[in-house]
Amino acid sequence: MILDLKGIYKNYKAGDLDVPVLKNINLQVKEGDYLSIMGPSGSGKSTLMNIIGLLDKPTSGTYLFDGVDISVQNDHSLSDIRNKGIGFVFQNFNLMPRETALANVELPLLYAGIKKKQRREIAAAALEKVGLSDRMKFYPTQLSGGQKQRVAIARAIANSPKIILADEPTGALDSASGDQVMELFSKLNAEGVTIVMITHEKAVADCADKIVVIYDGELMTLGDFEKKTMRRKGGDSNG
């Protein structure tokens, strides 16, 4: 099991009040899974992403990442696990504007202490895998949105992480570029890459093998979510 979250709660302080954001989250992701976590704005999906990505810690509950108990790790260990174990793909690409596509893909390898020659070879191979071998020396300003996101995906896979965590990966793209990015995720998953994708778009979520929904801080199946919202609509119409 790569991700194993049990009874995860997350509260934030607002003055003297504890504001609950995540409530009793239970989630397991196995190697090779392709999971979409769908939810509207304010549902808690960004908070859940930050906890899964080791950027934040839960208030309570247990989180095992590839068998490692995250609650007992110090910041240095968490940073090391994050760099080697998780490939991030963000909505707005998060590329270094003054670095070439190749240099951007090299960054996690640089942090991992890989020597320059090997770093270049791995980064070049990752760019080739996403169809950008002819854009290695281009800067982000010379690339389209879809190409920038493919550079970000190449960067995410360069370290051969345990999992790719994609946060609204098509949110800043036109529909054609978004389709290309989703096709690339499907191809990577078919090759064995584990993917967890956070999105508010049903059409994007449908590209995954499994969909769960986060709503008001609670995680549920798509079927349970649809039943819940139908009951609410029924109640509204009767009231």
CSV table of C-alpha atoms in Angstrom, one decimal:
chain,number,residue,atom,x,y,z
A,1,MET,CA,0.0,0.0,0.0
A,2,ILE,CA,1.5,3.3,-1.0
A,3,LEU,CA,-1.1,5.6,0.8
A,4,ASP,CA,-2.9,4.4,3.9
A,5,LEU,CA,-4.9,7.2,5.7
A,6,LYS,CA,-7.0,6.1,8.6
A,7,GLY,CA,-9.3,8.4,10.7
A,8,ILE,CA,-7.7,11.6,9.4
A,9,TYR,CA,-9.0,14.8,10.9
A,10,LYS,CA,-7.7,18.3,10.2
A,11,ASN,CA,-8.8,21.4,12.2
A,12,TYR,CA,-7.7,25.0,11.8
A,13,LYS,CA,-7.7,27.7,14.5
A,14,ALA,CA,-9.9,30.7,13.9
A,15,GLY,CA,-9.3,32.8,17.0
A,16,ASP,CA,-10.4,30.6,19.9
A,17,LEU,CA,-12.4,28.3,17.7
A,18,ASP,CA,-11.4,25.0,16.1
A,19,VAL,CA,-12.7,24.8,12.6
A,20,PRO,CA,-13.0,21.3,11.2
A,21,VAL,CA,-11.8,20.9,7.6
A,22,LEU,CA,-11.3,17.2,7.2
A,23,LYS,CA,-13.5,14.6,9.1
A,24,ASN,CA,-12.6,11.0,9.5
A,25,ILE,CA,-10.8,10.5,6.1
A,26,ASN,CA,-10.1,6.9,5.2
A,27,LEU,CA,-8.2,6.3,2.0
A,28,GLN,CA,-6.0,3.6,0.6
A,29,VAL,CA,-4.1,3.7,-2.7
A,30,LYS,CA,-2.2,0.7,-4.0
A,31,GLU,CA,0.7,0.6,-6.5
A,32,GLY,CA,-0.6,1.1,-10.0
A,33,ASP,CA,-3.9,2.8,-9.0
A,34,TYR,CA,-5.3,5.8,-10.8
A,35,LEU,CA,-7.6,7.7,-8.5
A,36,SER,CA,-9.5,10.9,-8.8
A,37,ILE,CA,-10.6,12.9,-5.8
A,38,MET,CA,-13.4,15.2,-6.9
A,39,GLY,CA,-14.9,18.0,-5.0
A,40,PRO,CA,-16.2,21.6,-5.2
A,41,SER,CA,-14.3,24.7,-3.9
A,42,GLY,CA,-14.2,24.7,-0.1
A,43,SER,CA,-14.8,21.0,0.2
A,44,GLY,CA,-11.4,20.3,1.8
A,45,LYS,CA,-9.7,18.8,-1.3
A,46,SER,CA,-6.7,21.2,-1.2
A,47,THR,CA,-6.2,20.4,2.5
A,48,LEU,CA,-6.3,16.7,1.8
A,49,MET,CA,-3.9,17.2,-1.1
A,50,ASN,CA,-1.4,19.0,1.2
A,51,ILE,CA,-1.6,16.2,3.8
A,52,ILE,CA,-1.2,13.4,1.1
A,53,GLY,CA,1.7,15.4,-0.3
A,54,LEU,CA,3.4,15.8,3.1
A,55,LEU,CA,3.1,19.6,2.9
A,56,ASP,CA,0.8,19.6,6.0
A,57,LYS,CA,0.1,17.2,9.0
A,58,PRO,CA,-3.3,16.0,10.2
A,59,THR,CA,-4.6,17.1,13.5
A,60,SER,CA,-5.3,13.4,14.3
A,61,GLY,CA,-5.3,10.0,12.6
A,62,THR,CA,-2.7,7.8,11.0
A,63,TYR,CA,-1.0,8.3,7.7
A,64,LEU,CA,1.4,5.6,6.3
A,65,PHE,CA,3.3,6.5,3.1
A,66,ASP,CA,4.7,3.4,1.6
A,67,GLY,CA,4.6,1.8,5.0
A,68,VAL,CA,6.3,4.8,6.8
A,69,ASP,CA,4.4,6.4,9.7
A,70,ILE,CA,4.4,10.1,8.7
A,71,SER,CA,3.5,11.3,12.3
A,72,VAL,CA,6.9,10.4,13.7
A,73,GLN,CA,9.0,11.9,10.9
A,74,ASN,CA,10.9,15.2,11.4
A,75,ASP,CA,10.9,17.9,8.7
A,76,HIS,CA,14.1,16.7,7.1
A,77,SER,CA,12.8,13.2,6.8
A,78,LEU,CA,9.5,14.4,5.4
A,79,SER,CA,11.3,16.6,2.8
A,80,ASP,CA,13.4,13.5,1.8
A,81,ILE,CA,10.3,11.3,1.4
A,82,ARG,CA,8.5,14.0,-0.5
A,83,ASN,CA,11.4,14.6,-2.9
A,84,LYS,CA,12.0,10.9,-3.7
A,85,GLY,CA,8.5,9.5,-3.2
A,86,ILE,CA,6.1,12.1,-4.7
A,87,GLY,CA,6.0,13.8,-8.1
A,88,PHE,CA,3.9,16.9,-8.0
A,89,VAL,CA,1.9,18.4,-11.0
A,90,PHE,CA,0.3,21.7,-10.3
A,91,GLN,CA,-2.5,23.6,-12.0
A,92,ASN,CA,-0.1,26.6,-12.8
A,93,PHE,CA,2.9,24.4,-13.7
A,94,ASN,CA,5.3,26.0,-11.1
A,95,LEU,CA,8.2,26.1,-13.6
A,96,MET,CA,11.3,28.2,-13.1
A,97,PRO,CA,10.9,31.0,-15.7
A,98,ARG,CA,14.6,31.6,-16.2
A,99,GLU,CA,15.5,27.9,-16.7
A,100,THR,CA,15.1,25.7,-19.8
A,101,ALA,CA,12.7,22.8,-19.9
A,102,LEU,CA,15.6,20.5,-19.4
A,103,ALA,CA,16.9,22.4,-16.3
A,104,ASN,CA,13.3,22.5,-14.9
A,105,VAL,CA,13.1,18.7,-15.1
A,106,GLU,CA,16.5,18.3,-13.6
A,107,LEU,CA,15.5,20.1,-10.4
A,108,PRO,CA,14.3,17.2,-8.3
A,109,LEU,CA,17.3,15.2,-9.4
A,110,LEU,CA,19.6,18.0,-8.3
A,111,TYR,CA,17.9,18.0,-4.9
A,112,ALA,CA,18.4,14.2,-4.8
A,113,GLY,CA,22.1,14.7,-5.2
A,114,ILE,CA,22.4,13.0,-8.7
A,115,LYS,CA,25.5,14.0,-10.6
A,116,LYS,CA,25.2,16.4,-13.6
A,117,LYS,CA,25.8,13.9,-16.5
A,118,GLN,CA,23.3,11.4,-15.1
A,119,ARG,CA,20.9,14.2,-14.3
A,120,ARG,CA,20.9,15.4,-17.9
A,121,GLU,CA,20.3,11.9,-19.2
A,122,ILE,CA,17.4,11.2,-16.9
A,123,ALA,CA,15.8,14.6,-17.6
A,124,ALA,CA,16.2,14.2,-21.4
A,125,ALA,CA,14.6,10.8,-21.3
A,126,ALA,CA,11.7,12.2,-19.2
A,127,LEU,CA,11.1,15.0,-21.7
A,128,GLU,CA,11.2,12.5,-24.6
A,129,LYS,CA,8.6,10.3,-22.8
A,130,VAL,CA,6.2,13.3,-22.7
A,131,GLY,CA,6.8,14.1,-26.4
A,132,LEU,CA,9.1,17.2,-25.8
A,133,SER,CA,12.5,16.0,-27.0
A,134,ASP,CA,12.5,18.9,-29.5
A,135,ARG,CA,11.8,21.5,-26.8
A,136,MET,CA,14.5,20.8,-24.2
A,137,LYS,CA,16.3,24.1,-24.6
A,138,PHE,CA,13.1,26.2,-24.7
A,139,TYR,CA,12.2,28.5,-21.8
A,140,PRO,CA,8.7,28.4,-20.3
A,141,THR,CA,7.8,31.7,-22.1
A,142,GLN,CA,8.4,29.9,-25.4
A,143,LEU,CA,6.1,27.0,-24.6
A,144,SER,CA,2.3,26.7,-24.8
A,145,GLY,CA,0.2,25.9,-21.7
A,146,GLY,CA,0.0,22.2,-22.7
A,147,GLN,CA,3.7,22.0,-23.3
A,148,LYS,CA,4.4,23.6,-19.9
A,149,GLN,CA,2.2,21.1,-18.2
A,150,ARG,CA,4.0,18.3,-20.0
A,151,VAL,CA,7.4,19.7,-18.8
A,152,ALA,CA,5.8,19.6,-15.3
A,153,ILE,CA,4.8,16.0,-15.8
A,154,ALA,CA,8.3,15.1,-17.0
A,155,ARG,CA,9.7,16.8,-13.8
A,156,ALA,CA,7.2,14.8,-11.7
A,157,ILE,CA,8.3,11.4,-13.2
A,158,ALA,CA,12.1,12.2,-13.4
A,159,ASN,CA,12.8,10.8,-9.9
A,160,SER,CA,10.7,7.6,-10.5
A,161,PRO,CA,8.5,8.5,-7.6
A,162,LYS,CA,6.1,6.1,-5.8
A,163,ILE,CA,3.2,8.3,-6.8
A,164,ILE,CA,2.2,11.3,-8.9
A,165,LEU,CA,0.0,13.8,-7.1
A,166,ALA,CA,-1.8,16.1,-9.7
A,167,ASP,CA,-3.7,19.1,-8.5
A,168,GLU,CA,-6.2,20.4,-11.1
A,169,PRO,CA,-3.8,19.4,-13.9
A,170,THR,CA,-6.0,20.7,-16.7
A,171,GLY,CA,-7.3,23.8,-14.8
A,172,ALA,CA,-5.2,26.3,-16.8
A,173,LEU,CA,-5.4,24.6,-20.2
A,174,ASP,CA,-7.8,24.8,-23.1
A,175,SER,CA,-9.8,21.6,-23.8
A,176,ALA,CA,-7.5,20.2,-26.5
A,177,SER,CA,-4.3,20.7,-24.4
A,178,GLY,CA,-6.2,19.2,-21.4
A,179,ASP,CA,-7.2,16.2,-23.4
A,180,GLN,CA,-3.5,15.6,-24.4
A,181,VAL,CA,-2.4,15.9,-20.7
A,182,MET,CA,-5.1,13.4,-19.7
A,183,GLU,CA,-4.0,11.0,-22.5
A,184,LEU,CA,-0.5,11.2,-21.1
A,185,PHE,CA,-1.6,10.4,-17.6
A,186,SER,CA,-3.4,7.4,-18.9
A,187,LYS,CA,-0.3,6.2,-20.8
A,188,LEU,CA,1.9,6.7,-17.7
A,189,ASN,CA,-0.6,4.7,-15.6
A,190,ALA,CA,-0.7,1.9,-18.1
A,191,GLU,CA,3.1,1.7,-17.7
A,192,GLY,CA,2.6,1.3,-13.9
A,193,VAL,CA,2.8,4.8,-12.6
A,194,THR,CA,0.4,5.4,-9.6
A,195,ILE,CA,-1.6,8.6,-9.9
A,196,VAL,CA,-3.8,10.5,-7.5
A,197,MET,CA,-5.5,13.5,-9.2
A,198,ILE,CA,-7.6,16.2,-7.6
A,199,THR,CA,-10.2,17.9,-9.7
A,200,HIS,CA,-13.6,19.6,-9.6
A,201,GLU,CA,-14.4,18.5,-13.2
A,202,LYS,CA,-16.3,15.3,-13.7
A,203,ALA,CA,-15.0,14.8,-17.3
A,204,VAL,CA,-11.4,14.9,-16.0
A,205,ALA,CA,-12.2,12.7,-13.0
A,206,ASP,CA,-13.7,10.1,-15.4
A,207,CYS,CA,-10.3,9.5,-16.9
A,208,ALA,CA,-9.3,7.7,-13.7
A,209,ASP,CA,-10.1,4.1,-12.8
A,210,LYS,CA,-11.7,5.1,-9.5
A,211,ILE,CA,-13.4,8.3,-8.3
A,212,VAL,CA,-14.1,9.4,-4.7
A,213,VAL,CA,-15.7,12.6,-3.7
A,214,ILE,CA,-14.8,15.0,-0.9
A,215,TYR,CA,-17.7,17.1,0.3
A,216,ASP,CA,-17.9,19.2,3.5
A,217,GLY,CA,-14.6,17.6,4.6
A,218,GLU,CA,-15.9,14.0,4.3
A,219,LEU,CA,-14.8,11.4,1.7
A,220,MET,CA,-17.4,9.2,0.0
A,221,THR,CA,-18.0,7.2,-3.1
A,222,LEU,CA,-19.4,9.0,-6.2
A,223,GLY,CA,-22.6,7.0,-5.7
A,224,ASP,CA,-23.0,8.0,-2.1
A,225,PHE,CA,-22.3,11.7,-3.0
A,226,GLU,CA,-25.0,11.6,-5.8
A,227,LYS,CA,-27.5,10.1,-3.3
A,228,LYS,CA,-26.7,12.7,-0.7
A,229,THR,CA,-27.0,15.7,-3.1
A,230,MET,CA,-30.3,14.3,-4.5
A,231,ARG,CA,-31.7,14.0,-1.0
A,232,ARG,CA,-30.7,17.6,-0.3
A,233,LYS,CA,-32.3,18.8,-3.6
A,234,GLY,CA,-35.4,16.9,-2.7
A,235,GLY,CA,-35.5,18.5,0.8
A,236,ASP,CA,-35.0,22.0,-0.7
A,237,SER,CA,-37.8,21.5,-3.2
A,238,ASN,CA,-40.1,20.3,-0.5
A,239,GLY,CA,-39.2,23.1,1.9
